[in-house]
Coordinates of C-alpha atoms and ligand atoms in Angstrom, one line a residue:
M1201 CA 10.8 -11.5 23.7
S1202 CA 13.7 -12.9 22.3
T1203 CA 15.4 -11.2 19.5
P1204 CA 18.2 -13.4 17.8
A1205 CA 19.3 -10.9 15.0
R1206 CA 21.0 -13.7 13.2
R1207 CA 19.3 -13.8 10.0
P1208 CA 21.0 -12.6 6.8
A1209 CA 19.7 -9.1 5.8
P1210 CA 16.8 -9.3 3.3
A1211 CA 16.8 -8.7 -0.4
R1212 CA 14.1 -6.2 -1.0
R1213 CA 11.6 -3.7 0.5
G1214 CA 7.9 -3.5 -0.5
G1215 CA 7.7 -1.3 -3.5
R1216 CA 4.5 0.2 -4.6
G1217 CA 5.9 1.5 -7.9
R1218 CA 4.2 1.7 -11.1
S1219 CA 4.5 -0.6 -14.0
S1220 CA 7.2 -0.3 -16.5
R1221 CA 5.2 -2.1 -19.2
R1222 CA 5.0 0.2 -22.2
P1223 CA 3.8 -0.6 -25.7
A1224 CA 6.7 -1.4 -27.9
P1225 CA 7.2 1.5 -30.4
A1226 CA 6.0 -0.2 -33.7
G1227 CA 5.4 2.6 -36.1
P1228 CA 4.8 6.2 -36.1
D1229 CA 4.1 7.9 -32.7
A1230 CA 0.4 8.0 -32.2
R1231 CA 0.5 10.5 -29.2
G1232 CA -1.7 13.4 -29.5
T1233 CA -4.1 11.5 -31.6
E1234 CA -7.8 12.2 -30.6
L1235 CA -10.3 9.5 -30.7
E1236 CA -14.1 9.4 -29.9
L1237 CA -14.4 6.2 -27.7
E1238 CA -17.2 4.2 -26.0
V1239 CA -15.7 3.5 -22.4
G1240 CA -15.9 -0.2 -21.5
P1241 CA -15.2 -1.9 -18.2
I1242 CA -12.9 -0.7 -15.5
A1243 CA -9.4 -2.6 -15.4
H1244 CA -6.8 -3.0 -12.8
G1245 CA -4.6 0.2 -12.8
G1246 CA -7.0 3.1 -12.6
H1247 CA -8.1 3.1 -16.2
C1248 CA -11.1 1.8 -18.3
V1249 CA -10.9 -0.3 -21.4
A1250 CA -12.0 1.0 -24.7
R1251 CA -11.5 -0.3 -28.2
H1252 CA -10.6 1.7 -31.3
E1253 CA -10.4 -0.2 -34.6
G1254 CA -9.7 -3.4 -33.1
R1255 CA -6.8 -2.0 -30.7
V1256 CA -7.3 -1.9 -26.9
V1257 CA -7.1 1.6 -25.5
F1258 CA -6.6 2.2 -21.7
V1259 CA -8.4 5.4 -20.9
R1260 CA -7.9 7.4 -17.7
H1261 CA -10.3 10.0 -16.4
A1262 CA -13.3 8.2 -17.7
L1263 CA -16.2 6.0 -16.3
P1264 CA -17.3 2.8 -17.9
G1265 CA -20.3 3.4 -20.4
E1266 CA -19.3 7.1 -21.0
R1267 CA -18.6 8.4 -24.6
V1268 CA -15.5 10.5 -24.6
L1269 CA -12.9 12.3 -26.7
A1270 CA -9.8 11.0 -25.6
R1271 CA -6.1 11.9 -26.5
V1272 CA -3.6 9.2 -26.9
T1273 CA -0.6 9.6 -24.2
E1274 CA 1.4 6.6 -25.2
G1275 CA 1.5 4.2 -28.2
A1276 CA 2.6 3.9 -31.7
E1277 CA 0.7 3.0 -35.0
G1278 CA 1.5 -0.7 -35.0
A1279 CA 1.4 -1.3 -31.2
S1280 CA -1.2 -3.6 -29.5
F1281 CA -2.4 -1.0 -27.1
W1282 CA -2.6 2.4 -26.5
R1283 CA -3.0 4.6 -23.5
A1284 CA -5.2 7.8 -23.6
D1285 CA -6.7 10.5 -21.4
A1286 CA -10.5 11.4 -21.6
V1287 CA -10.1 15.2 -22.5
R1288 CA -13.7 15.9 -23.2
V1289 CA -16.7 14.1 -21.8
L1290 CA -19.4 13.7 -24.5
S1291 CA -22.0 11.7 -22.4
A1292 CA -21.3 11.5 -18.6
D1293 CA -22.2 8.9 -16.1
P1294 CA -24.2 10.2 -13.2
D1295 CA -21.4 9.2 -10.7
R1296 CA -19.0 11.6 -12.4
V1297 CA -18.2 14.5 -10.0
D1298 CA -15.9 17.5 -10.0
P1299 CA -12.6 16.8 -8.6
A1300 CA -11.9 18.2 -5.0
C1301 CA -8.4 18.7 -6.1
P1302 CA -7.5 21.6 -8.7
V1303 CA -4.5 19.7 -10.2
A1304 CA -6.4 16.4 -10.9
G1305 CA -7.2 15.7 -14.5
P1306 CA -5.4 15.0 -17.8
G1307 CA -1.8 15.8 -17.9
L1308 CA -1.8 17.3 -14.3
C1309 CA -0.9 15.5 -11.0
G1310 CA -0.5 11.8 -11.4
G1311 CA -1.2 10.9 -7.7
C1312 CA -4.9 10.1 -7.9
D1313 CA -6.9 8.0 -10.3
F1314 CA -10.6 8.7 -9.5
Q1315 CA -11.0 12.3 -8.4
H1316 CA -13.8 12.5 -11.0
V1317 CA -15.8 9.5 -9.5
A1318 CA -18.2 9.7 -6.4
P1319 CA -16.7 7.9 -3.5
A1320 CA -19.3 4.9 -3.4
R1321 CA -18.7 4.3 -7.2
Q1322 CA -14.9 4.2 -6.6
R1323 CA -15.4 1.5 -4.1
A1324 CA -17.8 -0.4 -6.7
L1325 CA -15.1 -0.1 -9.3
K1326 CA -12.4 -1.5 -7.0
A1327 CA -14.8 -4.3 -6.1
A1328 CA -15.2 -5.2 -9.9
V1329 CA -11.3 -5.2 -10.3
V1330 CA -11.0 -7.5 -7.2
T1331 CA -13.6 -9.9 -8.6
E1332 CA -12.0 -9.8 -12.2
Q1333 CA -8.5 -10.4 -11.0
F1334 CA -9.8 -13.6 -8.9
R1335 CA -11.6 -14.8 -11.9
R1336 CA -8.6 -14.4 -14.1
L1337 CA -5.7 -15.4 -12.0
A1338 CA -7.3 -17.8 -9.5
G1339 CA -10.2 -19.1 -11.5
L1340 CA -12.5 -18.3 -8.6
D1341 CA -15.8 -16.2 -8.7
V1342 CA -15.7 -14.0 -5.4
A1343 CA -18.3 -11.3 -4.6
V1344 CA -16.7 -8.7 -2.4
E1345 CA -18.0 -5.3 -1.1
V1346 CA -15.1 -2.8 -0.6
E1347 CA -15.7 -1.3 2.8
E1348 CA -15.4 2.4 3.6
A1349 CA -12.9 3.6 6.0
P1350 CA -14.1 6.8 7.4
V1351 CA -11.9 9.7 8.7
A1352 CA -13.0 11.8 11.6
D1353 CA -11.9 15.3 10.4
A1354 CA -12.0 15.0 6.6
D1355 CA -13.0 17.8 4.4
G1356 CA -15.2 15.6 2.4
E1357 CA -15.4 11.9 2.0
G1358 CA -12.2 10.5 0.4
L1359 CA -10.1 13.4 1.5
R1360 CA -7.4 14.2 4.2
W1361 CA -6.5 10.6 5.0
R1362 CA -2.9 10.0 3.8
T1363 CA -0.7 10.3 6.7
R1364 CA 2.4 9.6 4.7
T1365 CA 3.1 11.3 1.5
Q1366 CA 6.1 11.1 -0.7
F1367 CA 6.9 14.3 -2.8
A1368 CA 9.1 14.7 -5.8
V1369 CA 11.2 18.0 -6.0
D1370 CA 11.4 19.8 -9.3
A1371 CA 14.6 21.7 -10.7
E1372 CA 13.5 24.9 -8.9
G1373 CA 13.4 23.1 -5.6
R1374 CA 9.7 22.9 -5.3
A1375 CA 7.8 19.9 -3.6
G1376 CA 5.1 18.2 -5.7
L1377 CA 3.9 15.0 -7.3
R1378 CA 4.8 13.5 -10.6
A1379 CA 2.3 13.6 -13.6
H1380 CA 1.1 10.0 -14.7
R1381 CA 3.9 7.6 -16.0
S1382 CA 6.1 10.7 -16.3
H1383 CA 9.2 12.3 -14.6
Q1384 CA 7.6 15.5 -14.7
V1385 CA 6.9 17.2 -11.3
V1386 CA 3.7 19.0 -10.8
P1387 CA 4.6 21.5 -8.0
L1388 CA 1.7 21.7 -5.1
T1389 CA 0.6 24.2 -2.5
D1390 CA -1.9 21.6 -1.2
C1391 CA -2.7 17.9 -1.5
P1392 CA -6.3 17.2 -0.4
I1393 CA -5.8 13.6 0.2
S1394 CA -2.9 14.2 2.5
T1395 CA -3.7 15.0 6.2
R1396 CA -3.5 18.6 7.5
A1397 CA -0.5 17.6 9.5
V1398 CA 1.3 16.6 6.3
T1399 CA 0.3 19.6 4.2
G1400 CA 0.9 21.8 7.3
S1401 CA 4.6 20.4 7.7
G1402 CA 5.7 23.4 5.5
V1403 CA 7.3 21.4 2.6
L1404 CA 4.6 22.6 0.2
G1405 CA 5.5 26.1 -1.1
A1406 CA 9.2 25.9 0.4
R1407 CA 12.3 25.8 -1.7
F1408 CA 14.7 22.8 -1.4
G1409 CA 18.1 22.6 -2.9
N1410 CA 19.8 19.4 -4.3
V1411 CA 16.8 17.2 -3.1
A1412 CA 15.2 14.4 -5.1
T1413 CA 12.3 13.3 -3.1
L1414 CA 11.1 14.0 0.4
E1415 CA 8.6 12.1 2.6
V1416 CA 6.3 13.5 5.2
A1417 CA 5.1 11.0 7.9
A1418 CA 2.4 12.3 10.3
G1419 CA 2.0 9.9 13.3
S1420 CA -1.2 9.4 15.4
D1421 CA 0.6 10.2 18.8
G1422 CA 0.0 14.0 17.8
A1423 CA 3.7 15.0 17.6
A1424 CA 5.1 17.0 14.9
P1425 CA 5.5 15.1 11.6
L1426 CA 8.8 13.8 10.3
V1427 CA 10.3 14.8 7.0
V1428 CA 12.8 12.6 5.5
V1429 CA 14.6 14.2 2.8
D1430 CA 16.6 12.3 0.0
P1431 CA 19.4 14.4 -1.4
L1432 CA 20.2 14.2 -5.3
P1433 CA 23.1 11.5 -5.5
G1434 CA 26.5 12.8 -4.8
T1435 CA 25.2 16.3 -3.2
H1436 CA 24.5 17.9 0.1
A1437 CA 20.8 18.7 0.5
H1438 CA 19.9 22.1 1.5
V1439 CA 16.7 22.1 3.7
P1440 CA 14.7 25.4 4.6
K1441 CA 13.7 25.8 8.1
L1442 CA 10.6 23.8 8.8
S1443 CA 9.2 25.0 12.2
D1444 CA 6.3 22.5 12.3
A1445 CA 8.3 19.4 11.5
S1446 CA 11.1 17.2 12.6
V1447 CA 13.7 16.7 9.7
A1448 CA 16.2 14.0 8.9
V1449 CA 18.4 13.5 5.8
R1450 CA 18.9 10.1 4.4
T1451 CA 22.6 9.3 3.8
P1452 CA 24.4 6.1 2.8
E1453 CA 25.3 5.8 6.4
G1454 CA 21.7 6.1 7.7
L1455 CA 19.3 8.9 8.8
H1456 CA 21.0 12.1 9.8
R1457 CA 19.1 14.2 12.2
V1458 CA 18.5 17.7 11.3
S1459 CA 15.9 18.7 14.0
G1460 CA 13.4 17.0 16.3
R1461 CA 13.0 13.2 16.3
T1462 CA 13.9 10.6 13.6
W1463 CA 11.0 8.3 14.1
V1464 CA 7.1 8.6 14.3
G1465 CA 5.0 7.5 17.2
E1466 CA 1.6 5.5 16.3
R1467 CA -1.2 4.5 18.7
V1468 CA -3.7 1.9 17.6
T1469 CA -6.8 0.8 19.6
V1470 CA -8.2 -2.6 18.8
R1471 CA -11.5 -4.2 19.7
V1472 CA -11.4 -7.7 20.7
G1473 CA -15.0 -9.0 21.9
D1474 CA -16.0 -6.3 24.4
T1475 CA -12.7 -5.0 25.2
E1476 CA -10.5 -2.2 23.6
R1477 CA -6.9 -2.4 23.9
E1478 CA -4.4 0.4 22.8
H1479 CA -0.9 -0.3 21.5
A1480 CA 1.8 1.9 20.8
F1481 CA 4.5 1.6 17.9
R1482 CA 7.6 3.4 16.9
V1483 CA 8.4 3.7 13.3
G1484 CA 11.7 4.8 12.3
G1485 CA 12.6 7.1 9.4
A1486 CA 10.4 6.6 6.4
G1487 CA 9.7 2.9 7.6
F1488 CA 6.7 1.2 6.6
W1489 CA 3.4 1.9 8.4
Q1490 CA -0.1 1.9 6.7
V1491 CA -1.0 5.3 5.3
H1492 CA -4.5 5.4 6.1
P1493 CA -5.3 6.5 9.7
A1494 CA -8.0 3.8 10.1
A1495 CA -6.0 1.0 8.4
P1496 CA -4.2 -0.4 11.5
R1497 CA -7.3 -1.0 13.4
L1498 CA -9.4 -2.0 10.4
L1499 CA -6.8 -4.6 9.2
G1500 CA -5.7 -5.7 12.9
E1501 CA -9.3 -6.5 13.7
A1502 CA -9.8 -8.3 10.1
V1503 CA -6.7 -10.3 10.7
L1504 CA -8.0 -11.3 14.2
A1505 CA -11.3 -12.2 12.8
A1506 CA -9.8 -14.3 9.9
L1507 CA -7.5 -16.2 12.2
E1508 CA -9.6 -16.6 15.4
P1509 CA -6.5 -17.2 17.6
R1510 CA -7.0 -19.1 20.6
A1511 CA -5.0 -19.1 24.0
G1512 CA -1.8 -21.2 23.8
E1513 CA -1.7 -21.2 19.8
H1514 CA 1.7 -20.5 17.9
A1515 CA 1.6 -17.8 15.2
L1516 CA 3.9 -16.6 12.6
D1517 CA 3.7 -13.1 11.3
L1518 CA 5.7 -12.8 8.0
Y1519 CA 6.7 -9.5 6.5
S1520 CA 5.9 -8.1 10.0
G1521 CA 7.1 -4.5 9.7
V1522 CA 7.3 -2.8 13.1
G1523 CA 4.9 -5.5 14.7
L1524 CA 1.6 -4.4 14.3
F1525 CA -0.2 -7.9 13.8
T1526 CA 2.6 -9.3 16.2
A1527 CA 1.4 -7.4 19.0
L1528 CA -2.3 -8.0 18.4
L1529 CA -1.6 -11.8 18.0
A1530 CA 0.7 -11.8 21.2
D1531 CA -2.3 -10.6 23.2
A1532 CA -4.6 -13.1 21.8
V1533 CA -2.4 -16.2 22.2
G1534 CA -1.5 -15.4 25.7
T1535 CA 1.5 -16.3 27.9
E1536 CA 1.0 -20.0 26.8
G1537 CA 1.3 -19.2 23.1
T1538 CA 4.0 -17.8 20.9
V1539 CA 4.5 -15.4 17.9
L1540 CA 7.4 -15.7 15.8
A1541 CA 7.8 -12.3 13.5
V1542 CA 9.9 -12.2 10.4
E1543 CA 11.0 -8.9 8.8
G1544 CA 13.5 -7.9 6.2
E1545 CA 14.5 -4.4 7.4
E1546 CA 16.8 -4.3 10.4
R1547 CA 15.5 -1.0 11.4
A1548 CA 11.9 -2.0 11.7
V1549 CA 12.9 -5.0 13.7
R1550 CA 14.7 -2.8 16.0
D1551 CA 11.6 -0.6 16.3
A1552 CA 9.4 -3.7 16.9
R1553 CA 11.8 -4.8 19.7
R1554 CA 11.3 -1.4 21.5
S1555 CA 7.4 -1.7 21.1
L1556 CA 7.0 -5.2 22.1
H1557 CA 9.3 -5.5 25.0
E1558 CA 6.4 -6.4 27.3
H1559 CA 5.6 -9.6 25.4
P1560 CA 8.0 -12.4 26.7
R1561 CA 6.8 -14.9 24.0
V1562 CA 7.4 -12.9 21.0
E1563 CA 10.5 -13.7 18.8
L1564 CA 11.5 -11.2 16.1
W1565 CA 13.7 -12.5 13.2
A1566 CA 15.5 -10.0 11.0
G1567 CA 15.8 -11.5 7.5
A1568 CA 14.1 -12.5 4.2
V1569 CA 10.9 -14.4 4.6
E1570 CA 12.0 -16.8 1.8
E1571 CA 15.1 -18.0 3.9
A1572 CA 13.6 -18.0 7.4
L1573 CA 10.8 -20.4 6.1
G1574 CA 13.7 -22.8 5.2
D1575 CA 15.2 -22.6 8.7
D1576 CA 15.2 -26.0 10.3
E1577 CA 14.5 -24.3 13.6
L1578 CA 11.2 -22.8 12.2
T1579 CA 10.2 -26.0 10.4
A1580 CA 10.5 -28.1 13.4
R1581 CA 8.0 -25.7 15.4
R1582 CA 4.3 -26.3 15.6
T1583 CA 2.5 -23.5 13.6
D1584 CA -1.1 -23.1 14.1
L1585 CA -1.7 -19.7 12.5
V1586 CA 0.0 -17.4 9.8
V1587 CA -0.6 -13.9 9.0
L1588 CA 1.4 -12.6 6.0
D1589 CA 1.6 -9.0 4.6
P1590 CA 4.0 -9.1 1.7
P1591 CA 5.0 -6.0 -0.5
R1592 CA 3.1 -5.3 -3.8
S1593 CA 4.6 -8.2 -5.7
G1594 CA 3.0 -10.8 -3.3
A1595 CA 4.5 -13.6 -1.6
G1596 CA 5.3 -15.9 -4.6
R1597 CA 5.1 -19.8 -5.3
V1598 CA 8.2 -20.5 -3.1
V1599 CA 6.8 -18.8 0.1
V1600 CA 3.4 -20.2 -0.3
E1601 CA 4.7 -23.6 -0.7
A1602 CA 6.8 -23.3 2.4
I1603 CA 3.8 -21.7 4.4
A1604 CA 1.5 -24.8 3.4
A1605 CA 4.3 -27.1 4.4
L1606 CA 3.9 -25.8 8.0
A1607 CA 0.3 -27.0 8.0
P1608 CA -1.2 -24.0 9.9
R1609 CA -4.9 -24.1 11.1
A1610 CA -5.6 -20.7 9.3
V1611 CA -3.8 -18.3 7.0
A1612 CA -4.6 -14.4 7.0
Y1613 CA -3.1 -12.8 3.9
V1614 CA -3.0 -9.1 3.8
A1615 CA -2.6 -7.8 0.3
C1616 CA -2.3 -4.2 -1.3
D1617 CA -2.4 -5.7 -4.9
P1618 CA -5.5 -7.9 -5.7
A1619 CA -3.6 -9.5 -8.8
A1620 CA -0.7 -10.7 -6.6
L1621 CA -3.2 -12.1 -4.1
A1622 CA -5.2 -13.9 -6.7
R1623 CA -2.0 -15.5 -8.0
D1624 CA -1.0 -16.6 -4.5
T1625 CA -4.5 -17.8 -3.9
A1626 CA -4.2 -20.3 -6.9
S1627 CA -0.7 -21.5 -5.5
L1628 CA -2.3 -21.8 -2.0
A1629 CA -5.2 -23.9 -3.5
E1630 CA -2.7 -26.0 -5.2
H1631 CA -1.3 -26.9 -1.8
G1632 CA -4.4 -27.7 0.0
Y1633 CA -5.5 -24.2 1.3
R1634 CA -8.9 -22.7 0.0
L1635 CA -10.1 -19.4 0.2
D1636 CA -12.6 -19.2 3.1
G1637 CA -13.4 -15.3 3.2
L1638 CA -12.3 -12.2 1.6
R1639 CA -12.8 -8.6 2.7
A1640 CA -11.7 -5.5 1.0
F1641 CA -11.2 -2.0 2.5
D1642 CA -11.1 1.6 0.8
L1643 CA -7.8 2.5 2.4
F1644 CA -6.6 4.6 -0.5
P1645 CA -9.6 6.8 -1.8
M1646 CA -9.3 8.7 -5.1
T1647 CA -6.7 6.2 -6.1
H1648 CA -7.3 2.7 -7.8
H1649 CA -5.5 0.9 -4.9
V1650 CA -7.5 -1.2 -2.7
E1651 CA -6.3 -3.4 0.5
C1652 CA -7.6 -7.0 0.8
V1653 CA -7.6 -9.4 3.8
A1654 CA -8.2 -13.0 2.6
R1655 CA -8.8 -16.1 5.0
F1656 CA -7.4 -19.6 4.0
V1657 CA -8.0 -22.9 5.7
R1658 CA -6.8 -26.5 4.9
Ligands
LIG1437 C1 3.2 -4.3 3.4 S1 4.5 -4.1 4.6 C2 3.7 -4.8 6.1 C3 4.3 -4.5 7.5 C4 3.5 -4.8 8.6 N1 2.7 -6.0 8.5 C5 2.3 -3.6 9.0 O1 1.2 -4.0 8.8 O2 2.8 -2.8 9.2 C6 5.7 -5.4 4.0 C7 6.8 -5.4 4.9 O3 7.6 -6.5 4.4 C8 9.2 -6.3 4.4 N2 9.6 -7.0 3.4 C9 9.7 -6.9 2.1 N3 10.2 -8.1 1.3 C10 10.6 -8.9 2.4 C11 11.3 -10.1 2.3 N4 11.5 -10.7 1.3 N5 11.6 -10.7 3.5 C12 11.2 -10.0 4.7 N6 10.5 -8.9 4.8 C13 10.3 -8.4 3.5 C14 9.2 -4.8 4.2 O4 10.3 -4.1 4.8 C15 7.9 -4.3 4.9 O5 8.1 -3.9 6.3

């Protein structure tokens, strides 16, 4: 493996934040207004669409076809749309269930969107959203089934899957999650979608001082979880003793170790044909790793199935993180093939270097994908296969054009936002690549998020 760390540092990291689009205040505040609504179809973002006197109302905590009493949470009299919460259900859909979480519901924790929906129906709603985004943004009719991702020791379907959870800390030093589209922190004693390793780390119920947020990451190697603490700007964090976790504090200079390790160990077993192969990865600090324990295997196998790599081929892994797909592709193309991985976070590239040292034909570039794709050394190479797994905003037109110019035999696109994927699908089509397969996975149960893997061919 060669590792020329010569690319300029990248611009950005994958954000999965919420939209800042708010209806412009256009008259008297409508918050608190109660409306009786017939709820319409699901929309992207965890809400359904309803209409009231010609105005669109995005309603949370409802299901299509229900009749609800909804309370407006955002909007003014003259605004084009309002947001509202269903506070009373007047006629319930048969797929409505009691939330497994005591703080799920209007005005409470904003971490989940679909606690009130049976898991199979959640998947159907997500499939409808994927179909709608492709129709609207790519002009394509796609039929997709959202595949379940079972978790071995869950308390119930859709629970205890999140191996990485970022908590906010309130003014009294208690960890919790924010209410929907709000800065208000709802303190928690449990989070039923987080794994027991995360909730057992000791952060819930503890008191922190000068802490803004903290992230708990529990690896699959069985070691104690890592708690990465972000102090309030200009302060020193006070972290209580957490006996069942490693602790690190993020500082402008990097991660400061308080106790235990500053990284998380992950193991992934992937089936290729009749054989299973285990890979080990190191993920530093609160670096990127899929949050669902089944995700690395499901996505890894889906990428291999989409690309059908052959011995001796040359592959490109864009937005490669700590090298999950790089490792799988390196195995598949063998000693005659090559894999070039491009990742923006220097720390992730260092982690990949440690995990992939046994692969002599892997090259790791640290830098922005946009810039790497313009590099003469890269464009002069033969590229048979491309996998890309960009942040939530998608790859964008410039990156898509540069990928198409490399003329790969197949492209696998891993996407956490179906809207960004649909937009990039339209750009790929303009450059001669057609969608030749689409799978979707329920890797974020109880939330509106869905992960897709698309295959494109020339
Ligand atoms: C969704 S993660 C995928 C990581 C990896 N494929 C995996 O499955 O673990 C996206 C990655 O892209 C990186 N990234 C974001 N923007 C980038 C850019 N413009 N250039 C290079 N890397 C970028 C992030 O640091 C992050 O590691």
